GROMACS .gro file of C-alpha atoms in nm:
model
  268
    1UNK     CA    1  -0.834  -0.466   2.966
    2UNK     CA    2  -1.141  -0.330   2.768
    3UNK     CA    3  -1.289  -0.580   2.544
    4UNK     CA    4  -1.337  -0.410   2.167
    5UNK     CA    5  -1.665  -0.439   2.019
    6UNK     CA    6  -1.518  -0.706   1.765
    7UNK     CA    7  -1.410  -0.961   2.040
    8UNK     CA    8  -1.594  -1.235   2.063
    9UNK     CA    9  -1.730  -1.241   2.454
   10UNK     CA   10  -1.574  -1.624   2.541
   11UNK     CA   11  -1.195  -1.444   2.451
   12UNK     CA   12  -0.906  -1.535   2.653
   13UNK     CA   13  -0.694  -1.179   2.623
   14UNK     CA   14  -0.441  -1.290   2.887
   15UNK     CA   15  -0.281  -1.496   2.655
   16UNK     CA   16  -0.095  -1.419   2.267
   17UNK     CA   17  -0.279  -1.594   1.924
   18UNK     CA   18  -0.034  -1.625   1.679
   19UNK     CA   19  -0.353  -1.466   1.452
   20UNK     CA   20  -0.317  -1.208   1.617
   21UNK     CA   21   0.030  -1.135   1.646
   22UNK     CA   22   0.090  -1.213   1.254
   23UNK     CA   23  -0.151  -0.936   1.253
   24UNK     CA   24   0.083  -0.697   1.435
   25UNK     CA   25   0.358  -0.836   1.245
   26UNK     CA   26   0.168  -0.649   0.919
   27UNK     CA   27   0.061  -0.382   1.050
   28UNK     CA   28  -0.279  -0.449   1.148
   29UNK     CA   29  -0.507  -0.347   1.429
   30UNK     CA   30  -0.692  -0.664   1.545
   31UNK     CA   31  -0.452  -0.734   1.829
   32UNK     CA   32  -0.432  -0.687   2.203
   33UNK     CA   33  -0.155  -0.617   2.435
   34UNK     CA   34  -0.048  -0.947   2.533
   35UNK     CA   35   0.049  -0.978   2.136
   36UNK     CA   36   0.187  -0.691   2.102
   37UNK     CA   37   0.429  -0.795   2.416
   38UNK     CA   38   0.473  -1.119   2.265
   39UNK     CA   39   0.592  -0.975   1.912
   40UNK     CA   40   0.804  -0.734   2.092
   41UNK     CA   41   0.983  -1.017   2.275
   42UNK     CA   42   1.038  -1.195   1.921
   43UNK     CA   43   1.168  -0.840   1.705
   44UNK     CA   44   1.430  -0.843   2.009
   45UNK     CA   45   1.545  -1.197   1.900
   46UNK     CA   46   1.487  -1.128   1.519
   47UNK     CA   47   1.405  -0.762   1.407
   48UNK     CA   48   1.350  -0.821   1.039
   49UNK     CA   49   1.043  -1.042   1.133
   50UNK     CA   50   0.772  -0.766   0.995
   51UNK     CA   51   0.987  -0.779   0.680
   52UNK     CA   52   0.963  -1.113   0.672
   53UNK     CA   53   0.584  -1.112   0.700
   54UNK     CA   54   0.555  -0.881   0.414
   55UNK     CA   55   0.767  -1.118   0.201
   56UNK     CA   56   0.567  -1.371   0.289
   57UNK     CA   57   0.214  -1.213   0.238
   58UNK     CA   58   0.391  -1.087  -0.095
   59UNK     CA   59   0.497  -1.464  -0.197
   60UNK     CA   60   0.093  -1.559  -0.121
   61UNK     CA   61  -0.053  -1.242  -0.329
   62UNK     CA   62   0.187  -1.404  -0.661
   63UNK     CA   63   0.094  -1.795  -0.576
   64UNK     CA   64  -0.258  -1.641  -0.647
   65UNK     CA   65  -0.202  -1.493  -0.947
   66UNK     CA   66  -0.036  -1.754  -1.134
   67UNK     CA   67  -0.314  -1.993  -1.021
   68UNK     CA   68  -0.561  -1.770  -1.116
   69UNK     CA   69  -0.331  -1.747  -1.462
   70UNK     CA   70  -0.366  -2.123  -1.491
   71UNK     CA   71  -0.784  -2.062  -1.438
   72UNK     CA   72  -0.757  -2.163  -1.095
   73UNK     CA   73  -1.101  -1.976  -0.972
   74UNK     CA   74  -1.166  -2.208  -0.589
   75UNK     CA   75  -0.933  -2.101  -0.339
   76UNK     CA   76  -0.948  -2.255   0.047
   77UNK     CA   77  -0.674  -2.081   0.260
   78UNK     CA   78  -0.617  -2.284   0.587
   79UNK     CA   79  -0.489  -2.109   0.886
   80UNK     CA   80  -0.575  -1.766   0.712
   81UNK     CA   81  -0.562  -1.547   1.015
   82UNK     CA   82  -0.717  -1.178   1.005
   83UNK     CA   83  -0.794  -1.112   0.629
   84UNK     CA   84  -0.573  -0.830   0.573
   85UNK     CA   85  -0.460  -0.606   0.259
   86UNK     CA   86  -0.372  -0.811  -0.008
   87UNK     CA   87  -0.537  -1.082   0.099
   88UNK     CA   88  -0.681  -1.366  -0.091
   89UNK     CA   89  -0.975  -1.277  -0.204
   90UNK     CA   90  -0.882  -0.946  -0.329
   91UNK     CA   91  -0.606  -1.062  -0.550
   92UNK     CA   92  -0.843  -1.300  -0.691
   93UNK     CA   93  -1.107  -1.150  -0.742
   94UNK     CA   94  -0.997  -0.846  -0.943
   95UNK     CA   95  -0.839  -1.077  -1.174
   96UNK     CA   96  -1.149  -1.253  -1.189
   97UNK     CA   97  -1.431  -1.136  -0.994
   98UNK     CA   98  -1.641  -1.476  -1.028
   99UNK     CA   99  -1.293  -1.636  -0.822
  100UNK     CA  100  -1.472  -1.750  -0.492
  101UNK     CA  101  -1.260  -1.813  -0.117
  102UNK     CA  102  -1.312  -1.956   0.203
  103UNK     CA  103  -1.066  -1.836   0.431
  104UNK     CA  104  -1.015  -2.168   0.751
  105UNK     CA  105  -0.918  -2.042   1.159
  106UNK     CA  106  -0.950  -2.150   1.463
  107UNK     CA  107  -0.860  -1.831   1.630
  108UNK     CA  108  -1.187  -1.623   1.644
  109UNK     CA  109  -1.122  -1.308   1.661
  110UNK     CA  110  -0.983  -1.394   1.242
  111UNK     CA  111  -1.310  -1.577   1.203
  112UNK     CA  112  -1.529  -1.289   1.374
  113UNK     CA  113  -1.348  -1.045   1.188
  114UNK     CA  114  -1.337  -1.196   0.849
  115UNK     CA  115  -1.689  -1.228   0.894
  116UNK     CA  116  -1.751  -0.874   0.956
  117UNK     CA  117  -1.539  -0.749   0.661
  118UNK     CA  118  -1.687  -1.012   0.451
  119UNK     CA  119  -2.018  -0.973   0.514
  120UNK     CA  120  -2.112  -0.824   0.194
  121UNK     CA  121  -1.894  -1.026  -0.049
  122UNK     CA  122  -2.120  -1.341  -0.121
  123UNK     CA  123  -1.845  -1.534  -0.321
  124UNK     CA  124  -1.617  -1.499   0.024
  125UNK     CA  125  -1.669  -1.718   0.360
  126UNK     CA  126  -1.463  -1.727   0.647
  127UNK     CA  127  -1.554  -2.040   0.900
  128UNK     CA  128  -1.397  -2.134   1.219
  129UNK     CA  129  -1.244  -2.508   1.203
  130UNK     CA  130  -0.930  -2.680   1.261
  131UNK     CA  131  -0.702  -2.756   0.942
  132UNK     CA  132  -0.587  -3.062   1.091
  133UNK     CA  133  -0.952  -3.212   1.062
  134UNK     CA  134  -0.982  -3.180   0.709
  135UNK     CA  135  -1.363  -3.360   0.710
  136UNK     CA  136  -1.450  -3.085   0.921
  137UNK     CA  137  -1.335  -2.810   0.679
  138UNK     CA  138  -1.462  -2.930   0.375
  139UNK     CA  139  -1.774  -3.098   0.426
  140UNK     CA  140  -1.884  -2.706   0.610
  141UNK     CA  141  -2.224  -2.580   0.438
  142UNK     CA  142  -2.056  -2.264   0.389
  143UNK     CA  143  -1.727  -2.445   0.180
  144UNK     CA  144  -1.975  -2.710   0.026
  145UNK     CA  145  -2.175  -2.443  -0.073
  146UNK     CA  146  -1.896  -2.211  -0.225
  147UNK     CA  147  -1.622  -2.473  -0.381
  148UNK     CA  148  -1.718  -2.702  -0.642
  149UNK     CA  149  -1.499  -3.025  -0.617
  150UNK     CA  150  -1.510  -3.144  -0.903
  151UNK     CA  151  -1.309  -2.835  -1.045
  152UNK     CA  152  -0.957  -2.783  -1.004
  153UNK     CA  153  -0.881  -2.580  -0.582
  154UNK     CA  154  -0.635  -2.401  -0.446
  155UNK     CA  155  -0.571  -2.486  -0.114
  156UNK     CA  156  -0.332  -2.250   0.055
  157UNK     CA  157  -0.113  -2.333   0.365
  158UNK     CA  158   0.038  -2.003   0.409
  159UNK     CA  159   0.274  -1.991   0.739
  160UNK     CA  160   0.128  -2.240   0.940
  161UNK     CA  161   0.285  -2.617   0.887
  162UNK     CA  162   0.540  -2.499   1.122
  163UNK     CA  163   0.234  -2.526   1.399
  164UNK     CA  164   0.204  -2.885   1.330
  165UNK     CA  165   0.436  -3.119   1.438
  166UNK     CA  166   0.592  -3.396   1.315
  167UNK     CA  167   0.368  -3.623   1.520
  168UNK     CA  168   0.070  -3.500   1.339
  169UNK     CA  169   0.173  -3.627   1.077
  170UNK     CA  170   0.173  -3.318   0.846
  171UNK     CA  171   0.261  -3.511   0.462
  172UNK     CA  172  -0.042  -3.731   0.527
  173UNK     CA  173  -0.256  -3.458   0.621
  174UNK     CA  174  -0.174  -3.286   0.326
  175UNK     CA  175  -0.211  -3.615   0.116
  176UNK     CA  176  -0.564  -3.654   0.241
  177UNK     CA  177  -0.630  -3.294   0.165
  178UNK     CA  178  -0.508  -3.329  -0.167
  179UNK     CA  179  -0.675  -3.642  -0.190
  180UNK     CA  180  -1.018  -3.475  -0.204
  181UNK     CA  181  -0.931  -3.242  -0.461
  182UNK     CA  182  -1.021  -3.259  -0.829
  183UNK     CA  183  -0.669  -3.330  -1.083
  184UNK     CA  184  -0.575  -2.979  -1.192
  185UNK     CA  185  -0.580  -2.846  -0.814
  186UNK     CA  186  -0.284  -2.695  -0.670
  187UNK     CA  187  -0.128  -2.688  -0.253
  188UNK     CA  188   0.040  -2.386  -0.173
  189UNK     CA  189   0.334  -2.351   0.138
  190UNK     CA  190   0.486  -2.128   0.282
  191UNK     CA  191   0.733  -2.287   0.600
  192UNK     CA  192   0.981  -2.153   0.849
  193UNK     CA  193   1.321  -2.274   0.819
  194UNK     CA  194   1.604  -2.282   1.046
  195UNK     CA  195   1.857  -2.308   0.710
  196UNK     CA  196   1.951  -1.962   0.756
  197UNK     CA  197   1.937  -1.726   1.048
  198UNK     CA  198   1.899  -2.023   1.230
  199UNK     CA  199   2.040  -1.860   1.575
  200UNK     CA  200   1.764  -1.574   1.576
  201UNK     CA  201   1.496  -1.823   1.418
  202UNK     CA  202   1.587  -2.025   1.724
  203UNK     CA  203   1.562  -1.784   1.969
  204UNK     CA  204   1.223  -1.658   1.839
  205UNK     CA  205   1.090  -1.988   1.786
  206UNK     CA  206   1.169  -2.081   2.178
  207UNK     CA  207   0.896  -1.801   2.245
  208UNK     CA  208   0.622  -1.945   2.057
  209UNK     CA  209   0.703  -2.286   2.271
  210UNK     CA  210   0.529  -2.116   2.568
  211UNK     CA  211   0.240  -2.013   2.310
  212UNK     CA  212  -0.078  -2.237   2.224
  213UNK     CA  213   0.107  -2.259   1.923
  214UNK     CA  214   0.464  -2.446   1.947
  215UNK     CA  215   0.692  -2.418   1.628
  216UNK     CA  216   0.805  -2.690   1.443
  217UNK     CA  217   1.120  -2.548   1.204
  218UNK     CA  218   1.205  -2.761   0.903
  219UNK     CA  219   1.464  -2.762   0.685
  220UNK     CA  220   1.426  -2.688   0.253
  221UNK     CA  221   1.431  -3.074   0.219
  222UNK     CA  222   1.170  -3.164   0.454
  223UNK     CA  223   0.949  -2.863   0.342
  224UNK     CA  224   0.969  -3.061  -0.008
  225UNK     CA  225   0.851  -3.366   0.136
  226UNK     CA  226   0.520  -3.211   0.240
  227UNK     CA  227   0.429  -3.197  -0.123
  228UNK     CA  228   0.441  -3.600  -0.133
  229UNK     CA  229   0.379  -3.739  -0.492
  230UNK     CA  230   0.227  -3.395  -0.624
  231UNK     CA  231   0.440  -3.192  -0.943
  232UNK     CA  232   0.602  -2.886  -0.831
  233UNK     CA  233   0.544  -2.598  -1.004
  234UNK     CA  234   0.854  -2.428  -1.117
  235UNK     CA  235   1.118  -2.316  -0.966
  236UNK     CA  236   1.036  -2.604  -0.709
  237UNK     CA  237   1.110  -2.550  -0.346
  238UNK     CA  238   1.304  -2.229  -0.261
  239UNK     CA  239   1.339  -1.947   0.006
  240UNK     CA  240   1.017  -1.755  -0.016
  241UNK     CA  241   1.125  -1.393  -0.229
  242UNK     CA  242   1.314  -1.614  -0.532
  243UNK     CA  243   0.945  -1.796  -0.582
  244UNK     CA  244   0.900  -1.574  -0.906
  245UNK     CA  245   0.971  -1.278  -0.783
  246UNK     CA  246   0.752  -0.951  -0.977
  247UNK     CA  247   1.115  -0.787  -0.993
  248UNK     CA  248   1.404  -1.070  -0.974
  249UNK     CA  249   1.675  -0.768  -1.090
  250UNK     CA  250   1.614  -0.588  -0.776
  251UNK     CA  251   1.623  -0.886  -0.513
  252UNK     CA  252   1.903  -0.800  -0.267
  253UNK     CA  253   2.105  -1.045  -0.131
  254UNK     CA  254   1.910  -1.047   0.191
  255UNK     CA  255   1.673  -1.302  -0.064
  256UNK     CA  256   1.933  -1.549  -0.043
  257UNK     CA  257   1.911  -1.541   0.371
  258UNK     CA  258   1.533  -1.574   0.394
  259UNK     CA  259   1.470  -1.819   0.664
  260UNK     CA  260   1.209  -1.969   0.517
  261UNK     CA  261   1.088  -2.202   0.192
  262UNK     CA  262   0.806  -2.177  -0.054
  263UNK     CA  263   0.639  -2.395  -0.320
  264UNK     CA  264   0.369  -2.474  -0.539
  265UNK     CA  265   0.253  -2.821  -0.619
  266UNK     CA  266   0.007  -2.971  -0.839
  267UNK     CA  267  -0.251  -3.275  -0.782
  268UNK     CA  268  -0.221  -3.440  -1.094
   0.00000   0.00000   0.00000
């Protein structure tokens, strides 16, 4: 296929990025066929999945906003894909326009992108690193050189613990994440969940097994584990539209059957 001007040249397009195809899941237009293909394989197994992106994207936009309510203004989103509407930086930064991000990928076509779009905002960085190498991420010029840490961070882990399996030891990752951060500092998840829909979770979650990117469901009480010793933020651990939802008299009961959980937790 053509390559688009905003491909990096070294691009493998024969095969899907999970970047990409959470792009497609919202919407977006940084995607090639293969993901398209790929995300048309996984609505046939579970067709609510764009809804479920939405929710998802909607859960991160209020996590923001109650940090930034707190005076969280340092915000590292790991596994950010392609910056999209509603993304980080834009929630935070109208509420406070000092707020400064770095959005973390290893997919680049999100860090080439992000870079283009971002090119302009000088409290925004988007660098290309693995998550799971958290030396890597933080001690980057560009994060060293936007997040203080010594003040209180917001590190965001927005649909992507399910890529990193039990072996890789995900609670002591995020322990030496939050281990680095300054008391006051908050970790943010979002998880798939095979608690509910599990047989179409299943079935889409086979398909990312022949992906770069495996899945790795857990269940609500394993998802609360990841948040080791830190304090939860109320309402805890719960599927991801009943984490203080903007309207909670209008949630359907399609809310109760979201196959995923949610949470907020605090580095004391």
């Amino acid at each position: 296929m053509e390559r688009p001007s905003w491909a990096p040249a070294d691009l493998d397009l024969d095969r899907p990025s999970v970047a990409r195809v959470y792009d497609y899941y919202l919407g977006g237009s940084h995607n090639f066929a293969v993901d398209r293909e790929f995300a048309q394989q996984v609505f046939q197994a579970m067709p609510n999945v764009p809804q479920l992106a939405r929710d998802n994207r909607a859960f991160l936009r209020r996590a923001v906003r109650a940090l930034s309510a707190l005076g969280v203004d340092q915000f590292v989103d790991l596994g950010s894909g392609i910056p999209t509407v509603g993304n980080v930086h834009e929630v935070a930064q109208e509420l406070d326009p000092k707020a400064r991000v770095v959005y973390v990928d290893w997919d680049p076509v999100a860090v080439a992108h992000g870079q283009a779009i971002l090119a302009d905002n000088d409290r925004t960085a988007v660098i290309g690193a693995d998550l799971r190498e958290p030396s890597t991420v933080f001690d980057h010029e560009r994060v060293k050189a936007l997040i203080d840490p010594a003040r209180p961070t917001a590190v965001l882990f927005i649909a992507v613990l399910h890529f990193v399996p039990d072996e890789q030891q995900p609670i002591e990752l995020i322990g030496r994440i939050a281990s680095r951060l300054a008391p006051g500092s908050h970790i943010v998840i979002s998880h798939a969940s095979p608690d509910r829909q599990s047989a179409q979770l299943g079935q889409a979650a086979n398909l990312y097994q022949k992906t770069a990117s495996p899945v790795t469901m857990r269940s609500q009480a394993e998802i609360a584990a990841l948040f080791g010793d830190l304090d939860l933020l109320d309402p805890g651990v719960v599927q991801t539209p009943l984490w203080r939802p903007d309207a909670p008299d209008e949630l359907g009961p399609e809310a109760y059957e979201y196959p995923g959980f949610v949470g907020v937790g605090r580095v004391r």
